[in-house]
PDB file of C-alpha atoms in Angstrom:
ATOM      1  CA  UNK A1278     108.456  81.233 -39.559  1.00  0.00           C
ATOM      2  CA  UNK A1279     108.649  84.919 -39.767  1.00  0.00           C
ATOM      3  CA  UNK A1280     108.382  86.819 -36.449  1.00  0.00           C
ATOM      4  CA  UNK A1281     105.612  89.591 -36.018  1.00  0.00           C
ATOM      5  CA  UNK A1282     106.961  93.053 -36.252  1.00  0.00           C
ATOM      6  CA  UNK A1283     106.751  94.830 -33.077  1.00  0.00           C
ATOM      7  CA  UNK A1284     106.270  98.464 -32.718  1.00  0.00           C
ATOM      8  CA  UNK A1285     108.304 100.574 -30.418  1.00  0.00           C
ATOM      9  CA  UNK A1286     106.547 102.405 -27.821  1.00  0.00           C
ATOM     10  CA  UNK A1287     107.935 105.383 -25.930  1.00  0.00           C
ATOM     11  CA  UNK A1288     107.051 106.319 -22.553  1.00  0.00           C
ATOM     12  CA  UNK A1289     104.189 108.550 -21.985  1.00  0.00           C
ATOM     13  CA  UNK A1290     106.347 111.214 -20.902  1.00  0.00           C
ATOM     14  CA  UNK A1291     108.099 111.458 -24.330  1.00  0.00           C
ATOM     15  CA  UNK A1292     106.401 112.527 -27.477  1.00  0.00           C
ATOM     16  CA  UNK A1293     106.749 111.117 -30.795  1.00  0.00           C
ATOM     17  CA  UNK A1294     108.698 113.036 -33.474  1.00  0.00           C
ATOM     18  CA  UNK A1295     106.486 113.881 -36.498  1.00  0.00           C
ATOM     19  CA  UNK A1296     107.845 115.224 -39.748  1.00  0.00           C
ATOM     20  CA  UNK A1297     105.726 118.226 -41.165  1.00  0.00           C
ATOM     21  CA  UNK A1298     105.987 119.879 -44.399  1.00  0.00           C
ATOM     22  CA  UNK A1299     107.410 123.302 -45.152  1.00  0.00           C
ATOM     23  CA  UNK A1300     104.635 126.026 -45.069  1.00  0.00           C
ATOM     24  CA  UNK A1301     103.716 127.133 -48.388  1.00  0.00           C
ATOM     25  CA  UNK A1302     104.417 131.064 -48.778  1.00  0.00           C
ATOM     26  CA  UNK A1303     101.172 133.064 -49.097  1.00  0.00           C
ATOM     27  CA  UNK A1304     100.634 136.802 -49.568  1.00  0.00           C
ATOM     28  CA  UNK A1305      99.437 136.848 -45.818  1.00  0.00           C
ATOM     29  CA  UNK A1306     102.665 135.394 -44.586  1.00  0.00           C
ATOM     30  CA  UNK A1307     104.744 138.513 -45.459  1.00  0.00           C
ATOM     31  CA  UNK A1308     106.423 136.936 -48.415  1.00  0.00           C
ATOM     32  CA  UNK A1309     105.622 138.872 -51.742  1.00  0.00           C
ATOM     33  CA  UNK A1310     104.161 136.893 -54.386  1.00  0.00           C
ATOM     34  CA  UNK A1311     105.752 137.302 -57.750  1.00  0.00           C
ATOM     35  CA  UNK A1312     103.310 138.689 -60.436  1.00  0.00           C
ATOM     36  CA  UNK A1313     103.663 137.681 -64.098  1.00  0.00           C
ATOM     37  CA  UNK A1314     105.143 140.695 -66.004  1.00  0.00           C
ATOM     38  CA  UNK A1315     103.664 141.754 -69.421  1.00  0.00           C
ATOM     39  CA  UNK A1316     106.340 143.127 -71.474  1.00  0.00           C
ATOM     40  CA  UNK A1317     104.130 143.998 -74.226  1.00  0.00           C
ATOM     41  CA  UNK A1318     101.876 146.025 -72.303  1.00  0.00           C
ATOM     42  CA  UNK A1319     104.886 147.838 -70.692  1.00  0.00           C
ATOM     43  CA  UNK A1320     106.395 148.757 -74.162  1.00  0.00           C
ATOM     44  CA  UNK A1321     102.901 149.834 -75.372  1.00  0.00           C
ATOM     45  CA  UNK A1322     102.636 152.433 -72.547  1.00  0.00           C
ATOM     46  CA  UNK A1323     106.147 153.873 -73.111  1.00  0.00           C
ATOM     47  CA  UNK A1324     105.533 154.094 -76.853  1.00  0.00           C
ATOM     48  CA  UNK A1325     102.117 155.998 -75.991  1.00  0.00           C
ATOM     49  CA  UNK A1326     104.038 158.391 -73.666  1.00  0.00           C
ATOM     50  CA  UNK A1327     106.766 159.038 -76.401  1.00  0.00           C
ATOM     51  CA  UNK A1328     103.991 159.622 -78.987  1.00  0.00           C
ATOM     52  CA  UNK A1329     102.145 161.972 -76.831  1.00  0.00           C
ATOM     53  CA  UNK A1330     105.210 164.097 -75.866  1.00  0.00           C
ATOM     54  CA  UNK A1331     106.149 164.242 -79.696  1.00  0.00           C
ATOM     55  CA  UNK A1332     102.637 165.446 -80.545  1.00  0.00           C
ATOM     56  CA  UNK A1333     102.446 168.144 -77.962  1.00  0.00           C
ATOM     57  CA  UNK A1334     105.980 169.460 -79.124  1.00  0.00           C
ATOM     58  CA  UNK A1335     104.732 169.479 -82.853  1.00  0.00           C
ATOM     59  CA  UNK A1336     101.522 171.213 -81.888  1.00  0.00           C
ATOM     60  CA  UNK A1337     103.484 173.835 -79.924  1.00  0.00           C
ATOM     61  CA  UNK A1338     106.120 174.321 -82.646  1.00  0.00           C
ATOM     62  CA  UNK A1339     103.287 174.893 -85.115  1.00  0.00           C
ATOM     63  CA  UNK A1340     101.232 177.460 -83.213  1.00  0.00           C
ATOM     64  CA  UNK A1341     104.361 179.721 -82.218  1.00  0.00           C
ATOM     65  CA  UNK A1342     107.477 180.292 -84.162  1.00  0.00           C
ATOM     66  CA  UNK A1343     110.315 183.014 -83.076  1.00  0.00           C
ATOM     67  CA  UNK A1344     110.538 185.986 -85.376  1.00  0.00           C
ATOM     68  CA  UNK A1345     112.090 189.293 -85.450  1.00  0.00           C
ATOM     69  CA  UNK A1346     109.228 191.913 -85.262  1.00  0.00           C
ATOM     70  CA  UNK A1347     108.851 195.755 -84.867  1.00  0.00           C
ATOM     71  CA  UNK A1348     108.313 197.127 -81.193  1.00  0.00           C
ATOM     72  CA  UNK A1349     107.881 200.265 -79.743  1.00  0.00           C
ATOM     73  CA  UNK A1350     110.982 201.616 -78.315  1.00  0.00           C
ATOM     74  CA  UNK A1351     109.239 204.316 -76.311  1.00  0.00           C
ATOM     75  CA  UNK A1352     105.602 205.650 -75.742  1.00  0.00           C
ATOM     76  CA  UNK A1353     104.298 207.228 -79.090  1.00  0.00           C
ATOM     77  CA  UNK A1354     100.973 209.349 -78.793  1.00  0.00           C
ATOM     78  CA  UNK A1355      98.424 208.882 -81.508  1.00  0.00           C
ATOM     79  CA  UNK A1356      98.951 211.165 -84.816  1.00  0.00           C
ATOM     80  CA  UNK A1357     102.745 211.381 -84.033  1.00  0.00           C
ATOM     81  CA  UNK A1358     105.289 211.034 -86.889  1.00  0.00           C
ATOM     82  CA  UNK A1359     107.392 208.261 -86.366  1.00  0.00           C
ATOM     83  CA  UNK A1360     111.114 208.720 -86.177  1.00  0.00           C
ATOM     84  CA  UNK A1361     114.026 206.240 -85.894  1.00  0.00           C
ATOM     85  CA  UNK A1362     114.164 206.385 -82.003  1.00  0.00           C
ATOM     86  CA  UNK A1363     110.486 205.446 -81.737  1.00  0.00           C
ATOM     87  CA  UNK A1364     110.725 201.884 -82.894  1.00  0.00           C
ATOM     88  CA  UNK A1365     113.268 198.961 -82.617  1.00  0.00           C
ATOM     89  CA  UNK A1366     113.133 195.359 -83.447  1.00  0.00           C
ATOM     90  CA  UNK A1367     113.078 192.239 -81.171  1.00  0.00           C
ATOM     91  CA  UNK A1368     112.919 188.389 -81.370  1.00  0.00           C
ATOM     92  CA  UNK A1369     109.705 187.187 -79.950  1.00  0.00           C
ATOM     93  CA  UNK A1370     107.508 184.060 -79.950  1.00  0.00           C
ATOM     94  CA  UNK A1371     104.776 185.112 -81.953  1.00  0.00           C
ATOM     95  CA  UNK A1372     101.542 182.969 -81.976  1.00  0.00           C
ATOM     96  CA  UNK A1373     100.488 181.783 -85.471  1.00  0.00           C
ATOM     97  CA  UNK A1374      98.055 184.266 -86.987  1.00  0.00           C
ATOM     98  CA  UNK A1375      99.099 187.262 -84.970  1.00  0.00           C
ATOM     99  CA  UNK A1376      99.147 190.655 -87.021  1.00  0.00           C
ATOM    100  CA  UNK A1377     102.695 192.034 -86.505  1.00  0.00           C
ATOM    101  CA  UNK A1378     105.245 193.846 -88.598  1.00  0.00           C
ATOM    102  CA  UNK A1379     108.319 192.108 -89.506  1.00  0.00           C
ATOM    103  CA  UNK A1380     111.653 193.615 -88.445  1.00  0.00           C
ATOM    104  CA  UNK A1381     112.680 194.050 -92.140  1.00  0.00           C
ATOM    105  CA  UNK A1382     109.999 196.752 -92.423  1.00  0.00           C
ATOM    106  CA  UNK A1383     111.324 198.938 -89.758  1.00  0.00           C
ATOM    107  CA  UNK A1384     113.151 201.623 -91.824  1.00  0.00           C
ATOM    108  CA  UNK A1385     110.036 201.981 -94.043  1.00  0.00           C
ATOM    109  CA  UNK A1386     107.707 202.960 -90.975  1.00  0.00           C
ATOM    110  CA  UNK A1387     109.995 206.153 -90.134  1.00  0.00           C
ATOM    111  CA  UNK A1388     108.068 209.106 -91.521  1.00  0.00           C
ATOM    112  CA  UNK A1389     104.571 207.471 -91.088  1.00  0.00           C
ATOM    113  CA  UNK A1390     102.052 208.487 -88.484  1.00  0.00           C
ATOM    114  CA  UNK A1391     100.642 206.422 -85.404  1.00  0.00           C
ATOM    115  CA  UNK A1392      96.757 205.799 -85.934  1.00  0.00           C
ATOM    116  CA  UNK A1393      96.745 204.825 -82.213  1.00  0.00           C
ATOM    117  CA  UNK A1394      98.947 205.770 -78.957  1.00  0.00           C
ATOM    118  CA  UNK A1395     101.792 203.126 -78.569  1.00  0.00           C
ATOM    119  CA  UNK A1396     103.254 202.017 -75.374  1.00  0.00           C
ATOM    120  CA  UNK A1397     106.885 201.201 -74.918  1.00  0.00           C
ATOM    121  CA  UNK A1398     107.738 197.470 -75.748  1.00  0.00           C
ATOM    122  CA  UNK A1399     104.288 196.759 -77.394  1.00  0.00           C
ATOM    123  CA  UNK A1400     104.281 194.912 -80.603  1.00  0.00           C
ATOM    124  CA  UNK A1401     103.287 196.996 -83.645  1.00  0.00           C
ATOM    125  CA  UNK A1402     100.385 196.000 -85.985  1.00  0.00           C
ATOM    126  CA  UNK A1403      99.716 197.309 -89.569  1.00  0.00           C
ATOM    127  CA  UNK A1404      96.578 198.865 -88.240  1.00  0.00           C
ATOM    128  CA  UNK A1405      98.529 200.939 -85.754  1.00  0.00           C
ATOM    129  CA  UNK A1406     100.506 202.923 -88.566  1.00  0.00           C
ATOM    130  CA  UNK A1407      99.640 204.846 -91.587  1.00  0.00           C
ATOM    131  CA  UNK A1408     101.429 206.300 -94.596  1.00  0.00           C
ATOM    132  CA  UNK A1409      98.669 208.602 -95.446  1.00  0.00           C
ATOM    133  CA  UNK A1410      99.599 212.195 -95.607  1.00  0.00           C
ATOM    134  CA  UNK A1411      98.456 214.734 -93.000  1.00  0.00           C
ATOM    135  CA  UNK A1412      96.541 216.943 -93.565  1.00  0.00           C
ATOM    136  CA  UNK A1413      94.462 214.968 -95.805  1.00  0.00           C
ATOM    137  CA  UNK A1414      91.989 216.131 -98.417  1.00  0.00           C
ATOM    138  CA  UNK A1415      89.464 218.430 -97.099  1.00  0.00           C
ATOM    139  CA  UNK A1416      91.592 219.140 -93.827  1.00  0.00           C
ATOM    140  CA  UNK A1417      93.956 221.537 -92.569  1.00  0.00           C
ATOM    141  CA  UNK A1418      96.487 221.867 -89.552  1.00  0.00           C
ATOM    142  CA  UNK A1419      96.326 225.423 -87.861  1.00  0.00           C
ATOM    143  CA  UNK A1420      98.831 226.377 -85.198  1.00  0.00           C
ATOM    144  CA  UNK A1421      97.424 228.223 -82.207  1.00  0.00           C
ATOM    145  CA  UNK A1422      99.410 229.737 -79.358  1.00  0.00           C
ATOM    146  CA  UNK A1423      97.991 229.036 -75.846  1.00  0.00           C
ATOM    147  CA  UNK A1424      99.130 230.178 -72.460  1.00  0.00           C
ATOM    148  CA  UNK A1425      98.388 228.494 -68.974  1.00  0.00           C
ATOM    149  CA  UNK A1426      94.671 228.913 -68.190  1.00  0.00           C
ATOM    150  CA  UNK A1427      93.609 228.584 -71.796  1.00  0.00           C
ATOM    151  CA  UNK A1428      94.183 224.699 -72.243  1.00  0.00           C
ATOM    152  CA  UNK A1429      93.312 221.933 -69.638  1.00  0.00           C
ATOM    153  CA  UNK A1430      96.192 221.104 -67.243  1.00  0.00           C
ATOM    154  CA  UNK A1431      95.792 217.437 -67.481  1.00  0.00           C
ATOM    155  CA  UNK A1432      97.502 215.549 -70.036  1.00  0.00           C
ATOM    156  CA  UNK A1433      96.329 216.462 -73.699  1.00  0.00           C
ATOM    157  CA  UNK A1434      97.768 214.239 -76.094  1.00  0.00           C
ATOM    158  CA  UNK A1435      97.872 214.168 -80.146  1.00  0.00           C
ATOM    159  CA  UNK A1436      94.672 212.650 -81.448  1.00  0.00           C
ATOM    160  CA  UNK A1437      92.381 214.149 -78.523  1.00  0.00           C
ATOM    161  CA  UNK A1438      89.323 215.895 -79.842  1.00  0.00           C
ATOM    162  CA  UNK A1439      88.948 219.356 -78.694  1.00  0.00           C
ATOM    163  CA  UNK A1440      86.865 222.658 -79.130  1.00  0.00           C
ATOM    164  CA  UNK A1441      88.381 225.930 -79.573  1.00  0.00           C
ATOM    165  CA  UNK A1442      86.235 228.646 -78.394  1.00  0.00           C
ATOM    166  CA  UNK A1443      86.605 232.570 -78.852  1.00  0.00           C
ATOM    167  CA  UNK A1444      86.595 234.327 -75.363  1.00  0.00           C
ATOM    168  CA  UNK A1445      85.740 238.118 -74.749  1.00  0.00           C
ATOM    169  CA  UNK A1446      88.360 240.603 -73.427  1.00  0.00           C
ATOM    170  CA  UNK A1447      89.300 240.593 -69.760  1.00  0.00           C
ATOM    171  CA  UNK A1448      86.656 242.239 -67.717  1.00  0.00           C
ATOM    172  CA  UNK A1449      84.046 242.341 -70.732  1.00  0.00           C
ATOM    173  CA  UNK A1450      80.792 240.699 -70.171  1.00  0.00           C
ATOM    174  CA  UNK A1451      80.078 237.354 -71.908  1.00  0.00           C
ATOM    175  CA  UNK A1452      78.830 237.404 -75.338  1.00  0.00           C
ATOM    176  CA  UNK A1453      74.898 237.361 -75.654  1.00  0.00           C
ATOM    177  CA  UNK A1454      74.919 234.889 -78.459  1.00  0.00           C
ATOM    178  CA  UNK A1455      76.990 231.656 -79.022  1.00  0.00           C
ATOM    179  CA  UNK A1456      80.728 232.210 -78.965  1.00  0.00           C
ATOM    180  CA  UNK A1457      82.565 231.353 -82.194  1.00  0.00           C
ATOM    181  CA  UNK A1458      83.530 227.688 -81.810  1.00  0.00           C
ATOM    182  CA  UNK A1459      85.845 225.392 -83.902  1.00  0.00           C
ATOM    183  CA  UNK A1460      86.061 221.697 -83.659  1.00  0.00           C
ATOM    184  CA  UNK A1461      89.370 219.858 -84.135  1.00  0.00           C
ATOM    185  CA  UNK A1462      91.849 217.210 -83.070  1.00  0.00           C
ATOM    186  CA  UNK A1463      95.171 217.818 -81.392  1.00  0.00           C
ATOM    187  CA  UNK A1464      97.868 216.924 -83.807  1.00  0.00           C
ATOM    188  CA  UNK A1465     100.930 217.951 -81.972  1.00  0.00           C
ATOM    189  CA  UNK A1466     102.115 220.041 -79.059  1.00  0.00           C
ATOM    190  CA  UNK A1467     105.204 222.147 -78.875  1.00  0.00           C
ATOM    191  CA  UNK A1468     107.744 222.750 -76.277  1.00  0.00           C
ATOM    192  CA  UNK A1469     106.788 225.648 -73.797  1.00  0.00           C
ATOM    193  CA  UNK A1470     108.540 228.899 -74.142  1.00  0.00           C
ATOM    194  CA  UNK A1471     109.990 230.982 -71.388  1.00  0.00           C
ATOM    195  CA  UNK A1472     106.616 232.724 -70.700  1.00  0.00           C
ATOM    196  CA  UNK A1473     104.848 229.447 -70.425  1.00  0.00           C
ATOM    197  CA  UNK A1474     102.983 229.664 -73.683  1.00  0.00           C
ATOM    198  CA  UNK A1475     103.448 226.951 -76.389  1.00  0.00           C
ATOM    199  CA  UNK A1476     101.961 226.205 -79.891  1.00  0.00           C
ATOM    200  CA  UNK A1477      99.448 223.483 -80.376  1.00  0.00           C
ATOM    201  CA  UNK A1478      98.778 222.023 -83.961  1.00  0.00           C
ATOM    202  CA  UNK A1479      95.270 221.424 -84.348  1.00  0.00           C
ATOM    203  CA  UNK A1480      93.694 219.384 -87.285  1.00  0.00           C
ATOM    204  CA  UNK A1481      90.237 220.967 -88.675  1.00  0.00           C
ATOM    205  CA  UNK A1482      88.232 220.952 -91.492  1.00  0.00           C
ATOM    206  CA  UNK A1483      89.583 223.250 -94.383  1.00  0.00           C
ATOM    207  CA  UNK A1484      86.437 225.451 -94.096  1.00  0.00           C
ATOM    208  CA  UNK A1485      87.069 226.228 -90.419  1.00  0.00           C
ATOM    209  CA  UNK A1486      90.916 226.951 -90.847  1.00  0.00           C
ATOM    210  CA  UNK A1487      90.447 230.569 -91.536  1.00  0.00           C
ATOM    211  CA  UNK A1488      88.157 230.902 -88.411  1.00  0.00           C
ATOM    212  CA  UNK A1489      90.532 229.377 -86.112  1.00  0.00           C
ATOM    213  CA  UNK A1490      93.457 231.520 -87.322  1.00  0.00           C
ATOM    214  CA  UNK A1491      91.545 234.688 -86.755  1.00  0.00           C
ATOM    215  CA  UNK A1492      90.642 233.511 -83.170  1.00  0.00           C
ATOM    216  CA  UNK A1493      94.206 232.509 -82.459  1.00  0.00           C
ATOM    217  CA  UNK A1494      95.665 236.034 -83.624  1.00  0.00           C
ATOM    218  CA  UNK A1495      93.425 237.812 -80.940  1.00  0.00           C
ATOM    219  CA  UNK A1496      95.102 235.527 -78.184  1.00  0.00           C
ATOM    220  CA  UNK A1497      91.486 235.212 -76.630  1.00  0.00           C
ATOM    221  CA  UNK A1498      90.779 231.490 -77.018  1.00  0.00           C
ATOM    222  CA  UNK A1499      90.040 228.459 -74.747  1.00  0.00           C
ATOM    223  CA  UNK A1500      90.482 224.934 -75.745  1.00  0.00           C
ATOM    224  CA  UNK A1501      88.092 222.300 -74.287  1.00  0.00           C
ATOM    225  CA  UNK A1502      88.863 218.676 -74.253  1.00  0.00           C
ATOM    226  CA  UNK A1503      85.755 216.877 -75.273  1.00  0.00           C
ATOM    227  CA  UNK A1504      84.762 213.182 -75.510  1.00  0.00           C
ATOM    228  CA  UNK A1505      85.717 210.935 -78.602  1.00  0.00           C
ATOM    229  CA  UNK A1506      82.736 210.418 -81.048  1.00  0.00           C
ATOM    230  CA  UNK A1507      81.342 206.825 -80.835  1.00  0.00           C
TER     231      UNK A1507
END
């Protein structure tokens, strides 16, 4: 006859040993939880970055190219005859559609005239030079001799509009009527001589050339700098 199983008891001052399962790691326990990677999405992101960089490079390359162009080697006033020392060439990054002059045309510009003043280092555009002869039809250039006090002391440059007025002799009364006046444009300024006088070339209409020549011969003239006509 089988004997009944007897359970072993421990004294009250001893605790039973219990087996507990290991804790399952969680995000709050400090152990990182592995996430599933998506290699397709990662590859797609890299591909988009590469395509974007290539697109930006292509657009930048199309919008600007490096070319050899003509630039001003020195400050050149308006109306000046261009010399070989006035211009040079430079390799610059020219935006697409810019109006510039190719460096291969440098030699052909010598002898032409500037239609605007040029600043040293500025790129030249076709509109800033002209091969038209000066004086043109219906105009003439008259050289007048001026002394200090007959022309403004501030900078007077080629291309500036002026009025040349006949003046009375020193000590005479001012003329009762209007003084003879000729309108023109400064074409060039000569170097001062030892007595301080110098010659100024003035572009005038051909019907005023005789009057200005006669005024200049008297030595009694005044040059007035006037605003440009709009």
